[in-house]
Short mmCIF file of C-alpha atoms (C1' of nucleotides) in Angstrom, two decimals:
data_model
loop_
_atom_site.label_atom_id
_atom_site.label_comp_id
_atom_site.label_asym_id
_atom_site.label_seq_id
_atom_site.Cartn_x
_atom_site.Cartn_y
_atom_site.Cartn_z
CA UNK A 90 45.99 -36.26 -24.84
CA UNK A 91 44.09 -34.22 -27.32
CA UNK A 92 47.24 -31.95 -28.72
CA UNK A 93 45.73 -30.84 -31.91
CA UNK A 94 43.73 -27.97 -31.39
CA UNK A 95 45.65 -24.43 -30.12
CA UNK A 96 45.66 -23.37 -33.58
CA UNK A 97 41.71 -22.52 -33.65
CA UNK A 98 42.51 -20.11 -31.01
CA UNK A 99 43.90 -16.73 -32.02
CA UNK A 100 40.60 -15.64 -32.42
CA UNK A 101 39.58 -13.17 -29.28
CA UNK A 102 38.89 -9.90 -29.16
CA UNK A 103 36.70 -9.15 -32.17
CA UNK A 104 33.90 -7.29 -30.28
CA UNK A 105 34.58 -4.56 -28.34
CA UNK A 106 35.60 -5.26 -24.72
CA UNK A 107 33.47 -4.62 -21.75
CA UNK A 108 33.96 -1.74 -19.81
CA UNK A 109 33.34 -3.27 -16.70
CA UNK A 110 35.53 -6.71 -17.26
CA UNK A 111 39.00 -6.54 -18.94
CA UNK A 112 40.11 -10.26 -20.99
CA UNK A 113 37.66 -11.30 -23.02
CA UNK A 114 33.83 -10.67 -25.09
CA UNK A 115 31.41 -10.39 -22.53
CA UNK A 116 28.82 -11.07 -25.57
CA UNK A 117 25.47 -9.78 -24.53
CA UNK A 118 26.12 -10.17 -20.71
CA UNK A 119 26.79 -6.48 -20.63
CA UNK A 120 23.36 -5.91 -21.83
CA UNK A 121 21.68 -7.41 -18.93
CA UNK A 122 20.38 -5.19 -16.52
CA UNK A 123 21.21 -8.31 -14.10
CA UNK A 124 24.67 -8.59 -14.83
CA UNK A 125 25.09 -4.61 -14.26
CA UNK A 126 23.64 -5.30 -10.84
CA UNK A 127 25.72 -8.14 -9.57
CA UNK A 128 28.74 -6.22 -11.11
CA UNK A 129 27.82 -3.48 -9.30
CA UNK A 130 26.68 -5.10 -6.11
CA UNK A 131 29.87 -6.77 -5.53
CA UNK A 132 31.87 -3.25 -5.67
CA UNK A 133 29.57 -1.61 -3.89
CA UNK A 134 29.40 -4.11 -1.24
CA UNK A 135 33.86 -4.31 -1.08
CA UNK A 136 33.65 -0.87 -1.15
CA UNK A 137 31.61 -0.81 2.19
CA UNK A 138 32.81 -3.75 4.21
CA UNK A 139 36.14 -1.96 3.81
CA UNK A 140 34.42 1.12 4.50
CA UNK A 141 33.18 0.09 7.56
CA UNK A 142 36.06 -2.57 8.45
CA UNK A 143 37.33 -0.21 11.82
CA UNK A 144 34.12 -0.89 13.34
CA UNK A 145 33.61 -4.45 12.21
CA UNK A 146 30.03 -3.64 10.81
CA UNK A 147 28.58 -5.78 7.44
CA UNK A 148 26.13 -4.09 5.42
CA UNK A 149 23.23 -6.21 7.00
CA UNK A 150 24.33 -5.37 10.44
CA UNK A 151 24.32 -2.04 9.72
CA UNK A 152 20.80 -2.18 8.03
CA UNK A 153 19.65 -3.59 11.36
CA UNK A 154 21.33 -0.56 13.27
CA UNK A 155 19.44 1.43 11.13
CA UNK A 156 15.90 0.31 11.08
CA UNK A 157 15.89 -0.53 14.94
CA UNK A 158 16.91 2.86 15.27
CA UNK A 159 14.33 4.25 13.44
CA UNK A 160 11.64 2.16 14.90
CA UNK A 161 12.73 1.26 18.69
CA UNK A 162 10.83 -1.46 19.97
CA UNK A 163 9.97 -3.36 16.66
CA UNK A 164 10.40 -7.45 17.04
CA UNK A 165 12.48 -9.28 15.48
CA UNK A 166 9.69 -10.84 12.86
CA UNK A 167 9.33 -7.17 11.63
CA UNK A 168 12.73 -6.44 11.23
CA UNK A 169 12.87 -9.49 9.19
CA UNK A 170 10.36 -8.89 7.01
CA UNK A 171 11.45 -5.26 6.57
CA UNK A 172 15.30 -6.49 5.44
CA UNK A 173 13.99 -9.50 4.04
CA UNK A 174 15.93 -11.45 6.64
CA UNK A 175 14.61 -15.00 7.52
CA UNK A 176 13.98 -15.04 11.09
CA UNK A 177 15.86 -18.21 11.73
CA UNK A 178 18.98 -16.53 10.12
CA UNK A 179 17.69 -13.47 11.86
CA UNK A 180 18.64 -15.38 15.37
CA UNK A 181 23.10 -15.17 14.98
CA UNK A 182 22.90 -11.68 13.48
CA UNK A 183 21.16 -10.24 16.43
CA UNK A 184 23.20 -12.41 18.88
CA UNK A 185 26.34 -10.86 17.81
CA UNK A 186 24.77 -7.41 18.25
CA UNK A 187 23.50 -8.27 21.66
CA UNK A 188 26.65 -9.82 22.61
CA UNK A 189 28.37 -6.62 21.61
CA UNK A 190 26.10 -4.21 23.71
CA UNK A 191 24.28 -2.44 20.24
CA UNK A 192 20.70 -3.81 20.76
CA UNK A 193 18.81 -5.00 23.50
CA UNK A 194 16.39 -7.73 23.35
CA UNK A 195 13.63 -7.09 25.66
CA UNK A 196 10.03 -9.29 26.70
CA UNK A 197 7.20 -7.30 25.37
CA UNK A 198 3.43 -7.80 26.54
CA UNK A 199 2.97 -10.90 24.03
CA UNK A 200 5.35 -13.15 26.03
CA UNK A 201 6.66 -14.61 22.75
CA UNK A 202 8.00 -11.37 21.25
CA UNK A 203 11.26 -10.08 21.34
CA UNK A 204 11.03 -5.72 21.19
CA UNK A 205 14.14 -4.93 19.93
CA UNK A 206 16.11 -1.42 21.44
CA UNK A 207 19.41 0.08 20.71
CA UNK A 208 21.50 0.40 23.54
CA UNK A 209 23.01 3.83 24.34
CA UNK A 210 25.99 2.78 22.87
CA UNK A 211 24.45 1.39 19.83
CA UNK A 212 22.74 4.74 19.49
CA UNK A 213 26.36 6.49 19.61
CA UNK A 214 28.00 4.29 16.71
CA UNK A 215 24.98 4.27 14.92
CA UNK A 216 25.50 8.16 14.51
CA UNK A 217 28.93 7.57 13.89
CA UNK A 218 28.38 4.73 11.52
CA UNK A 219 25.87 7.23 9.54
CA UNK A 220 29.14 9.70 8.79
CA UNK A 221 30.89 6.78 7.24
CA UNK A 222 28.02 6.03 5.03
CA UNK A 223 27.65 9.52 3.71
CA UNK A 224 31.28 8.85 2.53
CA UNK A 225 30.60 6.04 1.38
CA UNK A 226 28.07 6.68 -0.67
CA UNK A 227 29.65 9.64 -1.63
CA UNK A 228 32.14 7.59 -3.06
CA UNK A 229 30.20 4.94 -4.40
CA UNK A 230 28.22 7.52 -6.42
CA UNK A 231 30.90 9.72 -7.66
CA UNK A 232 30.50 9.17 -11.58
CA UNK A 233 26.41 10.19 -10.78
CA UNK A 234 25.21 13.43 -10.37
CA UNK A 235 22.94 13.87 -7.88
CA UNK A 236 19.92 13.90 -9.93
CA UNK A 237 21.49 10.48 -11.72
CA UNK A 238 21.56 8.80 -8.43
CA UNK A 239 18.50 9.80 -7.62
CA UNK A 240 16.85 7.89 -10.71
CA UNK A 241 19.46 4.66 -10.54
CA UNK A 242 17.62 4.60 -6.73
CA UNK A 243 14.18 4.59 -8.27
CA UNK A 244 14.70 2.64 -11.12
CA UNK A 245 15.91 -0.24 -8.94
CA UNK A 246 13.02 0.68 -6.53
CA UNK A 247 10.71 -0.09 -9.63
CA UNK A 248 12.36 -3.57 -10.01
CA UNK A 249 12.47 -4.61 -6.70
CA UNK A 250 8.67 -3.74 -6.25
CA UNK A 251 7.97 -6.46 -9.07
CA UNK A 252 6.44 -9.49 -7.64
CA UNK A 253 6.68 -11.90 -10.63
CA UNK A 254 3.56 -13.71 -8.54
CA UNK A 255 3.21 -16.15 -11.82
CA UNK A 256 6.75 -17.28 -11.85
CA UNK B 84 12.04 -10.59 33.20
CA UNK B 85 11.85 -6.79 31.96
CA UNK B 86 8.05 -6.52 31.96
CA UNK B 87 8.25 -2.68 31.92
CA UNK B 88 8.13 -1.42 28.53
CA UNK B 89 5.52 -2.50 25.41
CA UNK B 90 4.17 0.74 26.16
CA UNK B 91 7.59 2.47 24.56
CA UNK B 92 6.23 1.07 21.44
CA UNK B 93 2.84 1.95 19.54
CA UNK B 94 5.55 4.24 17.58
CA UNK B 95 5.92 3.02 13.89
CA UNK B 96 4.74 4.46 10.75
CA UNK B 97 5.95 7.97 11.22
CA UNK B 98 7.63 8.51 8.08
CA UNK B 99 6.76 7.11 4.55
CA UNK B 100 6.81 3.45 4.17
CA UNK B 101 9.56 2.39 1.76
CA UNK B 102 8.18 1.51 -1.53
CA UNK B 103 10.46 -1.62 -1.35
CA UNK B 104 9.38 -3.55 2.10
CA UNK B 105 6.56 -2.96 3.99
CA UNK B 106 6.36 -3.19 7.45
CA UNK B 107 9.05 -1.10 9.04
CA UNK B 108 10.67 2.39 8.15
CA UNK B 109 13.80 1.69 6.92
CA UNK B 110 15.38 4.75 7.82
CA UNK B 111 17.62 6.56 5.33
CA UNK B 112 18.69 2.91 3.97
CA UNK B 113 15.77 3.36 0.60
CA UNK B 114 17.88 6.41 0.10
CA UNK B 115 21.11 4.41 -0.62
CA UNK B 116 22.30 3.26 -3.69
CA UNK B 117 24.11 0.14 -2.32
CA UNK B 118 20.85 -1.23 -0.48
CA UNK B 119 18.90 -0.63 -3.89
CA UNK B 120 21.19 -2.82 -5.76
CA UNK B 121 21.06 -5.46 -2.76
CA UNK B 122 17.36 -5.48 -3.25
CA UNK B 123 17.01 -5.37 -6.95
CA UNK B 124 19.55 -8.09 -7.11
CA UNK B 125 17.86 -10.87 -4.64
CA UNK B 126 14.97 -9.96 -6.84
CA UNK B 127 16.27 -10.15 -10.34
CA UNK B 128 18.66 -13.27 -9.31
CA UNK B 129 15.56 -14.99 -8.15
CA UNK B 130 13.00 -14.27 -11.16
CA UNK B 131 16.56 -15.70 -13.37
CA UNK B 132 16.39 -18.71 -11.32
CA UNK B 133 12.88 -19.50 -11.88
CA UNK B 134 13.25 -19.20 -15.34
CA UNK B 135 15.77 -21.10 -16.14
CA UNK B 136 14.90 -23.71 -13.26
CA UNK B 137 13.82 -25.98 -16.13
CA UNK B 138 17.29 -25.94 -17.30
CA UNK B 139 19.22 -26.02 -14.01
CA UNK B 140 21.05 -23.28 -14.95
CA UNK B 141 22.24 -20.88 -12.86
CA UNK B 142 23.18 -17.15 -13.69
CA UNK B 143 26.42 -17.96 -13.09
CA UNK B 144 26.85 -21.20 -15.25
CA UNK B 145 25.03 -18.77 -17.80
CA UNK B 146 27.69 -16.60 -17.93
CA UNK B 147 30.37 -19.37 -18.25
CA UNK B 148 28.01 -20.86 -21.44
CA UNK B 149 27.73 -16.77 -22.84
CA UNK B 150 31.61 -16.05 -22.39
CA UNK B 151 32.97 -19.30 -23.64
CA UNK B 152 30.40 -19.26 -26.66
CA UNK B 153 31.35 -15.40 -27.75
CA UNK B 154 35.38 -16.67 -27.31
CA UNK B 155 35.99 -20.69 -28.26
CA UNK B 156 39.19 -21.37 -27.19
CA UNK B 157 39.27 -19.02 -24.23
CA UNK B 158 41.50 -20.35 -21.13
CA UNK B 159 40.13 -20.59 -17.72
CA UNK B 160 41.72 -17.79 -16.20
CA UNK B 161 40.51 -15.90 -19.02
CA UNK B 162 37.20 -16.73 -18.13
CA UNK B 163 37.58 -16.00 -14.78
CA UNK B 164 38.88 -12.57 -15.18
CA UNK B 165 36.19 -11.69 -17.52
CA UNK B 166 33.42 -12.73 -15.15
CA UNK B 167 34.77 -12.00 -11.40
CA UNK B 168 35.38 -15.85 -10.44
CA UNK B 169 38.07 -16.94 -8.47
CA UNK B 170 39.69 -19.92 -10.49
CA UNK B 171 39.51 -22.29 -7.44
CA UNK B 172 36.09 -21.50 -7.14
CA UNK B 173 35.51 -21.71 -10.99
CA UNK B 174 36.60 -25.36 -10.88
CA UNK B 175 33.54 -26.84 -9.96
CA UNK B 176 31.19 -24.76 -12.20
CA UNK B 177 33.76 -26.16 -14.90
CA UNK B 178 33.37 -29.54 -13.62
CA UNK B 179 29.86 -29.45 -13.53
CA UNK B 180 28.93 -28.03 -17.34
CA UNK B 181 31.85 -30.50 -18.40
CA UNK B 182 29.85 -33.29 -16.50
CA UNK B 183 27.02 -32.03 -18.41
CA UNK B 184 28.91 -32.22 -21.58
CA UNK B 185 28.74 -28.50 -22.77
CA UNK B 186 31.84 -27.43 -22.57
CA UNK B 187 35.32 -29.50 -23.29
CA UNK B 188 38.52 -28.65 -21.77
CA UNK B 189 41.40 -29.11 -24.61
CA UNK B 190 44.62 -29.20 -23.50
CA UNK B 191 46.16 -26.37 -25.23
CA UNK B 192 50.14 -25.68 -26.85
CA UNK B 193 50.93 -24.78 -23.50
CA UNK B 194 50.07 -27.62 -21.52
CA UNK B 195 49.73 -26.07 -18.11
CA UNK B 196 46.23 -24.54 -19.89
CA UNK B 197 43.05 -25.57 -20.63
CA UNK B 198 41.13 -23.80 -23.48
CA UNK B 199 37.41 -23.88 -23.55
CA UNK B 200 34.70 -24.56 -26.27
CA UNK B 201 31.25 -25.28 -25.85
CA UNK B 202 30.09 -29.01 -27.23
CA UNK B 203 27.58 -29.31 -29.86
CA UNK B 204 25.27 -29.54 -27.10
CA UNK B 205 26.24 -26.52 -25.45
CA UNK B 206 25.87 -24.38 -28.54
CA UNK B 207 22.41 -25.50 -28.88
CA UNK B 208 21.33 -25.19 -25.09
CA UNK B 209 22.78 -21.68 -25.13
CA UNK B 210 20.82 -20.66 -28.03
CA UNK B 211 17.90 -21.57 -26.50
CA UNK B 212 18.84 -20.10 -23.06
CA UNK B 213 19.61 -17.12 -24.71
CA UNK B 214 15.57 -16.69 -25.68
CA UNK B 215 14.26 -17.52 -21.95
CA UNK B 216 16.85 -14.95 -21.00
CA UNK B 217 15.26 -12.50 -23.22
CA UNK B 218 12.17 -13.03 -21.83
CA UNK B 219 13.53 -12.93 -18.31
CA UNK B 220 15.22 -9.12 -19.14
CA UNK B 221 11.93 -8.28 -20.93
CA UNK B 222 10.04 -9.01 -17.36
CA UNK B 223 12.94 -7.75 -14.95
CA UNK B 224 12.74 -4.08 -16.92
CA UNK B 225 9.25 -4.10 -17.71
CA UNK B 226 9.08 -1.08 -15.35
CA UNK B 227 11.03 0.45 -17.32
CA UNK B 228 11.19 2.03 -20.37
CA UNK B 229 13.59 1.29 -23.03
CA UNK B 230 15.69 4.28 -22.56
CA UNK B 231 15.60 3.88 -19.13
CA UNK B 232 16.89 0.55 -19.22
CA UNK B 233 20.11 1.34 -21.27
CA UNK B 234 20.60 4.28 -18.65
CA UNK B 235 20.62 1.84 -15.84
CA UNK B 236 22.79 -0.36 -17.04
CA UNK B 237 25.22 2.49 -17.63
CA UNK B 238 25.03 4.07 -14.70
CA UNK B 239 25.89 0.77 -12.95
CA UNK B 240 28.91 0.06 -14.92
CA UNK B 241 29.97 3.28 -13.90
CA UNK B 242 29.69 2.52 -10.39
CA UNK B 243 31.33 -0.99 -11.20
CA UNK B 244 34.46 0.47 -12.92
CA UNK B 245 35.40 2.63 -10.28
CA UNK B 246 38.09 0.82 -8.48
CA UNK B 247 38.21 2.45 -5.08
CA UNK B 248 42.25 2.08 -4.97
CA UNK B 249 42.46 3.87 -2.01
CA UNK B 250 40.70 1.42 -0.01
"C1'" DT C 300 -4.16 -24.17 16.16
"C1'" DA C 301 -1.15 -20.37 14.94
"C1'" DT C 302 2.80 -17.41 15.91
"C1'" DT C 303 7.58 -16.06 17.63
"C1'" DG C 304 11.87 -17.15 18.35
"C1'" DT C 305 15.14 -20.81 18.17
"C1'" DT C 306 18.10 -24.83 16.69
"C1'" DA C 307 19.92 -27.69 13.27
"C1'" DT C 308 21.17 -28.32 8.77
"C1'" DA C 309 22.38 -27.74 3.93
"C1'" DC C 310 23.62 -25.45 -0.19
"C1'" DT C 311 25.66 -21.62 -2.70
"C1'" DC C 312 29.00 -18.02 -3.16
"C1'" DT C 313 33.24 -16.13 -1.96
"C1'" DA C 314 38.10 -16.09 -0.29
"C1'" DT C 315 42.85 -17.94 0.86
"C1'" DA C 316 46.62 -21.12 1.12
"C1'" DA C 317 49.06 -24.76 -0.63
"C1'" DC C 318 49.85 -28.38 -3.89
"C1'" DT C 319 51.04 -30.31 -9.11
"C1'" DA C 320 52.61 -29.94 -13.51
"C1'" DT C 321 54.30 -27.33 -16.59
"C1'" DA C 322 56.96 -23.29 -18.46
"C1'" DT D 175 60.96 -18.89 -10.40
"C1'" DA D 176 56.45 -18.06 -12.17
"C1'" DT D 177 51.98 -19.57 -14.03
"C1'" DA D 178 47.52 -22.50 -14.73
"C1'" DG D 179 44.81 -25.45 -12.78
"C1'" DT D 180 43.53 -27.95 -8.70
"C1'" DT D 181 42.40 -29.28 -3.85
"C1'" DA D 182 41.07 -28.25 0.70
"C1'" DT D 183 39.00 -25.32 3.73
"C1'" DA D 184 36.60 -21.58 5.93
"C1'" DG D 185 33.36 -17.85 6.12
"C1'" DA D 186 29.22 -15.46 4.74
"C1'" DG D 187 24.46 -15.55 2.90
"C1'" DT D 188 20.37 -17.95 2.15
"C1'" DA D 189 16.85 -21.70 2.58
"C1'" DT D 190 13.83 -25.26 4.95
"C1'" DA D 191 12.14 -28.21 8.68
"C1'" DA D 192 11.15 -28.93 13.29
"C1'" DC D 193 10.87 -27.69 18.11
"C1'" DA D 194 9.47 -24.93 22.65
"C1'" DA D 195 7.01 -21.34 24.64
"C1'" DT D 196 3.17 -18.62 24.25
"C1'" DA D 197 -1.09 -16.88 22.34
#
DNA sequence: TATTGTTATACTCTATAACTATA
DNA sequence: TATAGTTATAGAGTATAACAATA
């Protein structure tokens, strides 16, 4: 049913196309600072899974690497807030990385934390995993000079510090 | 068990807090452009979601309203192309805003495709979205100044056109 | 009572394979 | 054969509620 339109087509590319997305008018999506970001985002985030694919590390696995490396003993509630992780979803991340011998949960003096260590093998791929991100980011950032890259950091350092408390 | 440590801790707070989470040091992660964008996103997605909450509209289904509104007629693979959607997954979002009755599917000359045009209804809701968006971009960059805005965005479509072949 | 970690659950987003109807 | 749309399914990511152990 419904065979009488197909003529008002033919009418497409009158703007000028996006230079992120090939196909059609974006319109004003590519004047959204939020559409640049999840256009962005979702490169930057194939770029590293596939980056880091050898060694089996996701992006929020290897922010937990990271920050329990550079604060050894912090619980698992402070990691959370600190990735802005919920601690229930928290629980199966660090499982994995226990189960694979990269952190160590261990009983701190409040019986109801959990101080969180890497292992000594955790601190060897995490040094390893740190050369791969150079490259990666090195890659990621290639059409930036360094001083760009610098300022697309703290730009989206100045929008992530918004609250929005009234919304 | 392991009652011997809690003492290996009192060490936190040795380098600058990120500007972005407090809590934690987060290592050389606030010096990465990909955990920026991660960051900014979650925080731009959820101010979007807030303000359109009235309208149940999602950034998404925004999109789909923006794309098919700038080209009537447009197939769905088209659409799909243009905004990053796999066309399995862009069924339902069809089937939803068709539910809603803001877009129509026609059944076009070739009758394998389906070409897209927002109702009367859908023309007026996305005028009106279009404002709240406004004011939703207006809050996102209000950090930023206007210059600095357009210089984000292309500085992330940079970053999003690079195609990483190699990987 | 409040907090930490945990379990269970649900919803969204993303990804792949296979089917159908058309070409 | 190939293409457009669809269905089914699975995996992440994210969100909330409720529970046990501990403070």
């Amino acid at each position: 049913m419904d065979n009488k339109k197909a003529k008002l087509r033919r009418r497409r590319h009158r703007r000028a196309r996006s230079t992120v997305s090939p196909g059609a008018d974006l319109g004003h999506l590519r004047d959204l600072v939020g559409y640049a970001i999840r256009r962005a985002q979702i490169v930057v985030f194939r770029h590293f899974r596939k980056s880091f694919a050898a060694h089996k590390i996701r992006p929020i696995q290897y922010g937990v690497l990271t920050v329990v490396g550079a604060n050894p003993g912090l619980k698992q509630s402070e990691v959370c807030t600190a990735l802005g992780i919920k601690r229930a979803n928290f629980v199966g991340i660090l499982n994995e990385l226990e189960r694979r011998r990269l952190i160590e949960r261990r009983s701190a003096k409040d019986q109801r934390v959990n101080a969180l260590y890497l292992t000594r093998a955790g601190k060897s791929l995490i040094e390893r995993l740190r050369q791969i991100n150079k490259a990666h980011e090195r890659e990621v950032a290639a059409g930036l000079t360094s001083n760009e890259r610098v300022r697309l950091i703290k730009m989206l350092n100045r929008i992530s510090k918004a609250t929005y408390a009234d919304l």
